[in-house]
């Protein structure tokens, strides 16, 4: 699966610092199979009084664009792609003829190696088309071309390759043991084999699995979600009196960098009203369909609870995820309220804020010491390079290579997918990053984050295509660590207490968004999927569930006599309708909280035990998907299976950041 979702660019509602689900999966199939069998999911590009228009010229045409020539295709419409795909189909047919029903007799190692090569060929095409389309969303001809080839890919997989994962899962233990004994080199693929065999209790018959795969481009959730994505990508919003239309990236950038509370409130109003009506109804239809499909497959595949399928994909026990969610409720929510109480007080003193609205949640702290001027692309690259180099020269070199090799599509251009992601593609070709860079400090954090994904991919490529994908619980490790490195480097260079507080408040915004906010998203999904069993869901019902989850995690608004630091939640009711994760990867969002807390703990571990730490972290990243989270974190002395791990992580990570900020704010006289 490709990392096609965002944290920072959708920080208004999604999270705080870039990225995206690394490799999402569908049904009960492991990540690499889902990415292979269908088009990878992608985050919608939404933009700001809503009208559907054609794209207008990009504002930042001088920023670097990625170079996709490494794929070996001259254009998305090249006959080279069709020839490549038909050759892949022939290889897949020969593979089936040679190995189906004979895995116990022939070399399993050879079968896996052949399967890997075919998988790489197919992923090469699908990734190339997705990356090409993601910078040309208004090209309907390209969309049609991508869809047609996606359908062909599904046919190839369903007809000739679907059987393989099922047969490996069904292999007798004694036969598998004999294969290992006869060819010790097979142990290289043990993680891949183990992942397939964990899915055995949830697999359906070959005929059913094939039918699901082959039909997926035509029926079910996928076409509906794709339609919803496209509708969102076409949205434009009028924000200024001159009637000029801006896209979502520009709107969010303006709102989050503005020191004018009235302007921020207007931005949120325009966004929420733009999402009302047909957009939210389309989103409701899509999400209701996704939740219904999830419900039926959970029953058919015999998963225990709503999150079990995602947890199994992540190789993470249900109990650990439950413990995380309980920890965030018990320790994270109080810290969240402390932080927003602090932020409210500072904004009242510095901006004359009368009401603390939801539109002020990500507002900048304007207390001097930090310039609000736009940061150039060259300066952003230098900042990330310097931050990485102070921790790991090797990671810094990899980052510079990605920049120099034109692996990053930088500008916030119209007609381009919103958000940010890093696509691993296949070893030897990837990675590639998509950004929507507008020169903000958050954009620098996004660059550091997505570059962490890129470094992770490069290091893990040694595991091969089938095993370089880390479980989602570890997929954000390098990316968030990259952000942390740059943040701490900037904090150390602070020239005043005002600058230090400004940086701290911005960082806490990020952590709260990726921990508490994401868990509130998970709660929204829980409410939606539970209700779906009683019938199709309307947009009004989804509005209610959204507001319910918001109040559970942030408190009842102050204007209504509640305990929330927020006085008002006006213009928030429809914001659920453009969160892409809900449609593409149900119950993915807790992975952000998981990763942020693990990385925060890792960073504290680094501060107290620096000797050999870089080597241990690089070893973790290089392992890709060959280690589960417990084995991967063991060398650092961390045990996320402990019942107290998450509350302790919240206290040590988020708690200490809030303590630091409160202390400085009191010293400067912003709060008592």
XYZ file of C-alpha atoms in Angstrom:
672
model
C 0.000 0.000 0.000
C 1.150 3.486 -0.696
C 1.126 6.256 1.826
C -1.580 8.363 0.256
C -2.954 10.284 3.187
C -2.119 13.393 5.041
C -1.713 14.726 8.504
C -0.378 18.218 8.136
C -2.242 19.471 5.120
C -5.484 18.268 6.566
C -4.425 19.417 10.017
C -7.658 21.349 10.355
C -9.390 18.034 10.866
C -7.046 15.173 10.161
C -3.850 15.703 12.038
C -0.881 17.755 12.627
C 2.076 16.745 10.635
C 1.991 15.263 7.227
C 1.412 11.763 6.033
C -0.597 9.137 5.285
C -1.369 5.593 5.751
C 1.467 3.785 4.600
C 0.221 0.766 2.838
C -3.471 0.234 3.302
C -5.091 -3.101 2.837
C -8.492 -4.313 1.798
C -10.546 -7.108 3.242
C -8.338 -9.438 5.249
C -5.524 -9.482 2.752
C -2.067 -8.330 3.786
C -0.887 -4.914 2.685
C 1.305 -5.981 -0.202
C -1.539 -8.002 -1.719
C -4.049 -5.175 -1.436
C -1.654 -2.761 -3.103
C -1.046 -5.313 -5.816
C -4.646 -6.302 -6.455
C -6.219 -2.883 -6.616
C -5.423 0.734 -7.119
C -3.902 2.149 -3.943
C -6.143 4.464 -1.985
C -5.600 8.158 -2.218
C -6.565 11.150 -0.154
C -9.004 13.536 -1.679
C -7.949 16.998 -2.663
C -10.511 19.382 -1.354
C -10.463 23.059 -1.606
C -12.233 26.304 -0.283
C -18.242 29.045 -1.018
C -18.059 25.917 -2.847
C -18.246 25.744 -6.619
C -17.176 23.091 -9.058
C -14.692 24.530 -11.509
C -11.898 23.555 -13.780
C -8.432 23.963 -12.353
C -6.772 27.313 -12.646
C -3.101 27.904 -13.137
C -0.874 26.986 -10.241
C 0.498 29.847 -8.198
C 3.882 28.246 -7.563
C 5.131 27.111 -10.925
C 8.811 27.595 -10.160
C 9.028 24.958 -7.446
C 10.487 21.520 -8.267
C 8.288 18.822 -9.793
C 9.064 15.139 -9.596
C 10.732 13.233 -12.410
C 8.913 9.965 -13.127
C 11.269 8.828 -15.888
C 12.651 6.177 -13.505
C 9.516 4.149 -14.155
C 10.656 3.596 -17.723
C 7.455 4.839 -19.374
C 7.370 7.891 -21.624
C 3.784 8.859 -20.656
C 0.666 7.394 -19.013
C -0.759 6.840 -22.498
C 2.287 5.056 -23.875
C 1.857 1.670 -25.558
C 4.846 0.605 -23.450
C 2.496 0.299 -20.481
C 0.071 -1.955 -22.335
C 2.893 -4.180 -23.564
C 4.375 -4.317 -20.065
C 1.023 -5.283 -18.585
C 0.305 -7.965 -21.158
C 3.714 -9.493 -20.555
C 2.879 -9.433 -16.861
C -0.379 -11.253 -17.625
C 1.528 -13.983 -19.485
C 3.943 -14.385 -16.591
C 1.013 -14.613 -14.172
C -0.705 -17.288 -16.280
C 2.509 -19.310 -16.438
C 2.945 -18.899 -12.692
C -0.492 -20.317 -11.992
C 0.007 -23.214 -14.391
C 3.305 -24.111 -12.791
C 2.558 -23.798 -9.084
C -1.151 -23.986 -8.257
C -1.865 -27.118 -6.266
C 1.835 -28.034 -6.286
C 3.372 -25.845 -3.583
C 4.037 -28.879 -1.423
C 5.924 -30.598 -4.254
C 7.842 -27.761 -5.893
C 10.172 -25.208 -4.349
C 8.178 -22.739 -2.281
C 11.159 -20.386 -2.381
C 11.100 -20.296 -6.180
C 7.347 -19.728 -6.173
C 7.643 -16.772 -3.809
C 10.488 -15.272 -5.834
C 8.450 -15.560 -9.037
C 5.418 -14.091 -7.308
C 7.509 -11.176 -6.069
C 8.772 -10.362 -9.551
C 5.257 -10.373 -11.004
C 4.053 -8.237 -8.105
C 6.757 -5.677 -8.769
C 5.795 -5.449 -12.438
C 2.173 -4.735 -11.593
C 2.955 -2.255 -8.846
C 5.267 -0.399 -11.213
C 2.328 0.318 -13.542
C -0.253 1.149 -10.876
C 2.144 3.450 -8.999
C 3.158 5.282 -12.162
C -0.455 5.921 -13.101
C -1.378 7.072 -9.610
C 1.523 9.473 -9.338
C 0.803 10.830 -12.809
C -2.885 11.311 -12.049
C -2.304 12.869 -8.631
C -0.807 15.958 -10.253
C -3.487 16.041 -12.989
C -6.787 15.397 -11.229
C -8.666 17.473 -13.777
C -7.562 15.220 -16.642
C -10.589 12.997 -17.259
C -8.839 11.186 -20.094
C -6.064 10.139 -17.738
C -8.618 9.112 -15.122
C -10.324 6.867 -17.655
C -6.981 5.397 -18.725
C -6.027 4.716 -15.116
C -9.378 3.086 -14.426
C -9.179 0.817 -17.460
C -5.703 -0.397 -16.545
C -6.753 -0.865 -12.943
C -9.535 -3.141 -14.133
C -7.031 -5.140 -16.158
C -4.753 -5.404 -13.130
C -7.600 -6.790 -11.033
C -8.396 -9.384 -13.692
C -4.767 -10.531 -13.811
C -4.611 -10.847 -10.058
C -7.991 -12.465 -9.598
C -7.585 -14.978 -12.431
C -3.975 -16.030 -11.898
C -2.583 -14.875 -8.552
C -5.334 -14.729 -5.936
C -4.938 -18.425 -5.255
C -1.314 -18.099 -4.133
C -1.816 -16.370 -0.791
C -4.690 -18.730 -0.007
C -2.667 -21.846 -0.811
C 0.316 -20.676 1.232
C -2.021 -20.057 4.156
C -3.459 -23.578 3.784
C -0.108 -25.406 3.581
C 0.210 -28.206 6.091
C 2.621 -27.345 8.907
C 4.681 -30.451 8.229
C 5.030 -29.593 4.529
C 6.101 -26.061 5.358
C 8.629 -27.324 7.887
C 10.024 -29.643 5.230
C 10.349 -26.726 2.805
C 12.328 -24.756 5.381
C 14.536 -27.757 6.073
C 15.197 -28.487 2.401
C 15.991 -24.886 1.515
C 17.190 -22.725 4.433
C 17.109 -19.672 2.135
C 13.322 -19.781 2.432
C 13.688 -18.232 5.903
C 14.342 -14.923 4.155
C 10.606 -14.835 3.424
C 9.433 -16.097 6.814
C 7.703 -12.815 7.676
C 5.825 -12.874 4.384
C 4.764 -16.485 4.926
C 3.756 -15.848 8.534
C 1.630 -12.884 7.493
C -0.253 -14.976 4.951
C -0.823 -17.774 7.430
C -2.175 -15.403 10.096
C -4.970 -14.614 7.668
C -6.023 -18.257 7.301
C -8.993 -18.155 9.721
C -10.389 -15.176 7.817
C -9.898 -16.249 4.220
C -12.880 -17.132 2.065
C -12.970 -19.709 -0.710
C -10.876 -19.163 -3.834
C -13.931 -18.540 -5.984
C -15.291 -15.927 -3.608
C -11.941 -14.181 -3.174
C -11.463 -14.099 -6.945
C -14.940 -12.680 -7.496
C -14.343 -9.945 -4.937
C -11.080 -8.948 -6.590
C -12.215 -9.015 -10.211
C -15.441 -7.129 -9.518
C -13.925 -4.505 -7.225
C -13.180 -1.930 -9.981
C -16.788 -2.108 -11.178
C -19.013 -2.619 -8.135
C -18.987 -2.291 -4.364
C -17.294 0.496 -2.444
C -14.440 1.256 -4.748
C -16.216 3.069 -7.615
C -18.290 5.043 -5.113
C -15.279 6.116 -3.090
C -13.467 7.075 -6.295
C -16.433 9.202 -7.357
C -16.476 10.877 -3.958
C -12.745 11.587 -4.203
C -13.190 13.189 -7.609
C -16.095 15.354 -6.437
C -13.968 16.638 -3.591
C -11.028 17.293 -5.879
C -13.205 19.524 -8.076
C -14.304 21.778 -5.245
C -13.236 25.409 -5.139
C -14.207 27.994 -2.547
C -14.600 31.767 -2.663
C -12.946 33.338 0.327
C -12.120 36.948 -0.564
C -14.334 39.855 -1.594
C -12.800 39.849 -5.066
C -14.341 36.452 -5.689
C -11.021 34.754 -6.347
C -11.208 31.014 -5.789
C -8.639 29.240 -3.675
C -8.039 25.553 -3.153
C -8.021 23.760 0.145
C -4.258 23.895 0.614
C -4.179 27.667 0.271
C -7.238 28.076 2.491
C -5.805 25.978 5.306
C -2.440 27.665 4.995
C -4.056 31.102 5.269
C -6.265 30.115 8.165
C -3.522 28.490 10.191
C -1.064 31.330 9.633
C -3.513 34.159 10.292
C -3.394 36.206 13.488
C -6.930 37.479 12.827
C -9.535 35.460 14.729
C -12.384 36.839 12.601
C -10.624 35.746 9.414
C -9.970 32.267 10.839
C -13.658 31.983 11.770
C -14.649 33.015 8.251
C -12.366 30.364 6.736
C -13.949 27.634 8.823
C -17.453 28.884 8.023
C -16.731 28.857 4.285
C -15.291 25.367 4.548
C -18.127 23.895 6.608
C -20.834 25.497 4.477
C -19.080 24.355 1.328
C -19.099 20.781 2.568
C -22.829 20.892 3.317
C -25.513 19.752 0.933
C -24.531 17.536 -1.968
C -20.941 17.080 -0.808
C -21.839 15.739 2.628
C -24.638 13.624 1.123
C -22.154 12.078 -1.303
C -19.723 11.543 1.559
C -22.487 9.921 3.613
C -23.359 7.537 0.785
C -19.701 6.583 0.372
C -19.023 6.153 4.083
C -22.257 4.245 4.624
C -21.249 1.877 1.842
C -17.761 1.420 3.277
C -19.113 0.781 6.776
C -21.649 -1.690 5.388
C -18.971 -3.578 3.490
C -16.764 -3.628 6.572
C -19.653 -4.975 8.630
C -20.493 -7.787 6.212
C -16.891 -8.864 5.665
C -16.200 -8.813 9.393
C -19.024 -11.300 9.836
C -18.108 -13.434 6.824
C -14.430 -13.509 7.759
C -15.184 -14.052 11.459
C -13.367 -11.112 13.003
C -14.008 -10.572 16.689
C -14.659 -6.825 16.746
C -14.695 -3.722 14.579
C -10.946 -3.097 14.693
C -9.727 -6.705 14.606
C -9.222 -6.776 10.847
C -7.078 -3.643 10.902
C -5.238 -4.842 13.983
C -4.389 -8.134 12.307
C -3.057 -6.272 9.273
C -0.895 -4.305 11.704
C 0.138 -7.501 13.494
C -1.004 -5.839 16.691
C -3.178 -7.610 19.296
C -6.622 -6.165 19.964
C -5.681 -5.765 23.619
C -2.790 -3.416 22.820
C -4.958 -1.150 20.676
C -7.701 -1.153 23.315
C -5.087 -0.188 25.907
C -3.920 2.696 23.698
C -7.446 4.058 23.313
C -8.140 3.753 27.040
C -4.827 5.475 27.815
C -5.630 8.405 25.551
C -9.052 8.795 27.160
C -7.669 8.669 30.707
C -4.432 10.636 30.307
C -4.587 12.291 26.890
C -7.899 14.135 27.196
C -6.939 15.955 30.436
C -3.600 16.986 28.878
C -5.450 18.145 25.768
C -7.753 20.359 27.847
C -4.771 21.751 29.778
C -3.063 22.665 26.538
C -6.058 24.383 24.975
C -6.727 26.261 28.223
C -3.148 27.523 27.995
C -3.504 28.420 24.322
C -6.787 30.197 24.975
C -5.149 32.321 27.663
C -2.217 33.268 25.428
C -4.504 34.195 22.518
C -6.651 36.315 24.814
C -3.583 38.263 25.911
C -1.905 38.555 22.503
C -4.784 38.743 20.019
C -7.602 40.073 22.189
C -9.554 36.883 21.648
C -13.092 37.156 22.989
C -14.199 33.608 22.223
C -12.056 30.534 21.750
C -13.608 28.873 18.711
C -12.780 25.675 16.884
C -11.280 27.838 14.153
C -8.662 28.977 16.693
C -7.513 25.440 17.438
C -4.463 25.590 15.161
C -3.991 29.368 15.376
C -0.380 30.604 15.508
C 0.955 32.067 18.721
C 2.035 35.593 17.842
C 4.302 36.756 20.671
C 7.316 37.903 18.701
C 10.669 36.254 18.278
C 9.600 34.139 15.306
C 9.152 35.493 11.802
C 5.899 34.788 9.971
C 7.557 35.327 6.613
C 7.272 32.586 4.043
C 10.096 30.064 4.039
C 11.680 29.382 0.676
C 11.974 25.849 -0.630
C 15.767 26.081 -0.499
C 15.646 27.212 3.133
C 13.251 24.401 4.028
C 15.580 21.837 2.462
C 18.525 23.290 4.378
C 16.607 23.131 7.668
C 15.635 19.489 7.225
C 19.123 18.542 6.035
C 20.694 20.183 9.076
C 18.246 18.617 11.505
C 18.720 15.128 10.076
C 22.481 15.501 9.954
C 22.753 16.313 13.651
C 21.186 12.972 14.418
C 22.131 10.766 11.490
C 24.447 11.748 8.613
C 23.198 8.684 6.757
C 19.564 9.822 6.914
C 20.640 13.323 5.896
C 22.427 11.970 2.816
C 19.351 9.990 1.817
C 17.194 13.092 2.184
C 19.501 15.170 -0.001
C 19.477 12.422 -2.627
C 15.680 12.499 -2.774
C 15.801 16.253 -3.389
C 18.583 16.098 -5.983
C 17.038 13.154 -7.837
C 13.748 15.052 -8.226
C 11.710 12.586 -6.206
C 9.550 15.325 -4.661
C 6.641 17.155 -6.306
C 6.660 20.373 -4.317
C 4.147 23.132 -5.240
C 0.575 23.563 -4.027
C -0.814 23.563 -7.555
C -4.435 23.411 -8.624
C -5.406 20.157 -10.260
C -3.136 18.355 -7.801
C -4.078 16.009 -5.002
C -4.274 17.698 -1.638
C -2.179 16.771 1.330
C 1.122 15.004 1.343
C 2.337 11.445 0.996
C 5.344 9.332 0.248
C 4.939 6.450 -2.196
C 7.420 3.631 -1.715
C 6.610 2.098 -5.130
C 9.139 -0.773 -5.516
C 12.813 -1.143 -4.575
C 15.036 0.458 -7.166
C 12.395 2.905 -8.397
C 10.883 4.672 -5.359
C 10.367 6.542 -3.208
C 8.464 9.623 -4.379
C 6.956 12.400 -2.273
C 3.952 14.593 -3.042
C 3.788 17.872 -1.127
C 1.691 21.020 -1.285
C 4.414 23.397 -0.147
C 3.340 26.962 0.627
C 6.308 28.142 2.676
C 4.895 27.731 6.187
C 6.704 26.251 9.171
C 4.202 23.418 9.064
C 5.285 22.741 5.501
C 8.842 22.312 6.754
C 7.568 19.790 9.292
C 5.689 18.039 6.487
C 8.864 17.834 4.423
C 10.732 16.358 7.385
C 7.892 13.904 7.973
C 7.488 12.628 4.428
C 11.253 12.448 4.022
C 11.284 10.173 7.056
C 8.958 7.856 5.158
C 11.319 8.020 2.199
C 14.337 7.160 4.333
C 12.374 4.301 5.894
C 11.588 2.925 2.438
C 15.168 3.199 1.214
C 16.530 1.445 4.281
C 13.892 -1.304 4.149
C 14.261 -2.019 0.425
C 16.902 -4.612 1.301
C 14.026 -6.827 2.522
C 12.585 -7.007 -0.993
C 9.232 -5.849 -2.312
C 7.117 -8.335 -0.360
C 8.622 -7.479 3.011
C 9.803 -3.879 2.977
C 6.382 -2.522 4.000
C 6.398 -2.001 7.789
C 3.253 -2.651 9.817
C 1.218 0.522 10.231
C 2.142 0.653 13.911
C 5.764 1.227 12.867
C 5.225 2.916 9.487
C 5.231 6.388 11.019
C 8.367 5.862 13.130
C 10.931 7.499 10.843
C 8.556 10.204 9.647
C 7.593 11.417 13.120
C 11.166 11.009 14.318
C 12.219 13.220 11.408
C 9.814 15.892 12.581
C 11.048 15.562 16.142
C 14.662 15.951 15.050
C 13.950 19.184 13.165
C 11.759 20.524 15.984
C 14.348 19.919 18.692
C 17.047 21.417 16.504
C 15.006 24.593 16.026
C 14.131 24.702 19.724
C 17.801 24.486 20.692
C 18.518 27.477 18.468
C 15.839 29.659 20.065
C 17.124 33.155 20.800
C 14.418 34.095 23.303
C 11.803 32.671 25.629
C 9.120 34.017 23.289
C 10.530 32.063 20.370
C 10.869 28.942 22.502
C 7.243 29.159 23.613
C 6.057 29.724 20.046
C 7.847 26.597 18.855
C 6.625 24.535 21.804
C 3.004 25.537 21.276
C 3.226 24.649 17.599
C 4.712 21.253 18.408
C 2.059 20.513 21.021
C -0.559 21.387 18.401
C 0.944 18.625 16.288
C 1.052 16.038 19.064
C -2.480 16.730 20.282
C -3.771 16.518 16.719
C -2.037 13.233 15.993
C -2.885 11.597 19.332
C -6.113 12.925 20.841
C -7.606 14.107 17.547
C -6.944 10.834 15.771
C -8.454 8.837 18.613
C -11.554 11.037 18.410
C -11.678 10.065 14.729
C -11.503 6.428 15.773
C -14.417 7.027 18.152
C -16.418 8.598 15.302
C -15.762 5.522 13.186
C -16.837 3.275 16.049
C -20.139 5.130 16.340
C -20.691 5.053 12.577
C -19.855 1.390 12.047
C -21.924 0.314 15.044
C -24.941 2.254 13.784
C -24.530 0.930 10.238
C -25.804 -2.461 11.324
C -29.257 -0.889 11.693
C -29.356 0.529 8.171
C -27.945 3.110 5.785
C -26.706 6.317 7.392
C -27.728 9.843 6.412
C -25.516 12.930 6.403
C -27.505 14.328 9.342
C -26.822 11.213 11.394
C -23.127 11.384 10.580
C -23.107 15.046 11.648
C -24.508 13.941 15.010
C -21.928 11.188 15.485
C -19.159 13.618 14.560
C -20.265 16.168 17.134
C -20.726 13.462 19.745
C -17.163 12.225 19.300
C -15.845 15.781 19.330
C -17.530 16.533 22.662
C -16.351 13.246 24.173
C -12.727 14.157 23.503
C -12.732 17.949 23.880
C -15.587 18.458 26.319
C -18.933 20.188 26.017
C -18.460 23.722 24.693
C -18.222 26.531 27.236
C -21.134 28.507 25.787
C -23.341 25.522 26.600
C -22.077 25.335 30.184
C -19.510 22.629 29.501
C -15.945 22.065 30.659
C -14.254 22.454 27.294
C -11.684 25.233 26.786
C -13.535 25.884 23.517
C -16.394 28.330 23.884
C -17.970 27.291 20.610
C -17.983 24.439 18.093
C -19.802 26.461 15.416
C -19.112 25.469 11.816
C -17.738 22.026 12.602
C -20.691 19.730 11.924
C -19.731 18.668 8.369
C -15.972 18.331 8.766
C -16.140 14.543 8.902
C -17.059 14.556 5.226
C -13.604 15.185 3.846
C -11.467 12.922 6.039
C -10.203 10.386 3.480
C -9.146 7.719 5.971
C -12.756 6.846 6.838
C -13.433 5.815 3.243
C -10.145 4.214 2.235
C -8.767 2.588 5.395
C -11.337 2.123 8.177
C -9.880 2.208 11.688
C -6.473 3.257 10.454
C -6.282 6.517 12.387
C -5.180 5.088 15.737
C -1.872 4.280 14.057
C -0.962 7.972 14.212
C -1.462 8.063 17.970
C 0.397 4.785 18.331
C 3.345 6.069 16.314
C 3.542 9.528 17.882
C 3.640 8.139 21.412
C 6.139 5.426 20.488
C 8.402 7.976 18.813
C 8.086 10.362 21.741
C 9.197 7.542 24.009
C 11.983 6.619 21.587
C 13.209 10.198 21.582
C 13.310 10.290 25.379
C 15.199 6.987 25.192
C 17.643 8.644 22.784
C 18.245 11.536 25.169
C 19.093 9.215 28.055
C 20.937 6.523 26.084
C 22.526 8.064 22.994
C 25.315 5.540 22.607
C 24.413 3.155 19.817
C 20.931 4.635 19.446
C 21.307 5.629 15.802
C 22.377 2.106 14.915
C 19.408 0.615 16.746
C 16.961 2.964 15.035
C 18.422 2.365 11.578
C 18.226 -1.377 12.246
C 14.546 -1.014 13.155
C 13.853 0.902 9.943
C 15.883 -1.500 7.800
C 13.816 -4.421 9.092
C 10.765 -3.169 7.171
C 7.965 -5.648 7.712
C 10.132 -8.465 9.052
C 9.580 -7.494 12.704
C 6.398 -6.840 14.602
C 6.211 -3.836 16.887
C 7.159 -5.749 20.053
C 10.321 -7.279 18.585
C 11.217 -4.029 16.857
C 11.003 -1.970 20.050
C 12.572 -4.567 22.331
C 16.184 -3.361 21.768
C 15.144 0.046 23.122
C 13.769 -1.449 26.325
C 10.184 -0.554 25.376
C 7.154 -2.795 25.820
C 3.923 -1.410 24.318
C 2.078 -4.523 25.511
C 2.414 -3.256 29.088
C -0.869 -2.007 30.509
C 0.820 1.182 31.735
C 2.892 1.926 28.622
C 0.482 4.364 26.976
C -0.355 6.460 30.026
C 3.349 6.652 30.860
C 4.144 7.591 27.251
C 1.517 10.342 27.286
C 2.857 11.745 30.535
C 6.488 11.613 29.416
C 5.903 12.943 25.897
C 2.837 15.189 25.701
C 2.820 15.896 29.424
C 6.392 17.177 29.505
C 5.830 19.376 26.462
C 2.780 20.945 28.128
C 4.755 21.403 31.360
C 7.516 23.218 29.455
C 5.042 25.492 27.700
C 3.114 26.317 30.873
C 6.321 27.177 32.713
C 7.550 29.600 30.043
C 4.072 31.135 29.585
C 3.975 31.914 33.309
C 7.471 33.397 33.202
C 6.403 35.682 30.365
C 3.179 36.688 32.133
C 0.724 35.222 29.666
C -0.984 33.048 32.260
C -1.067 33.047 36.028
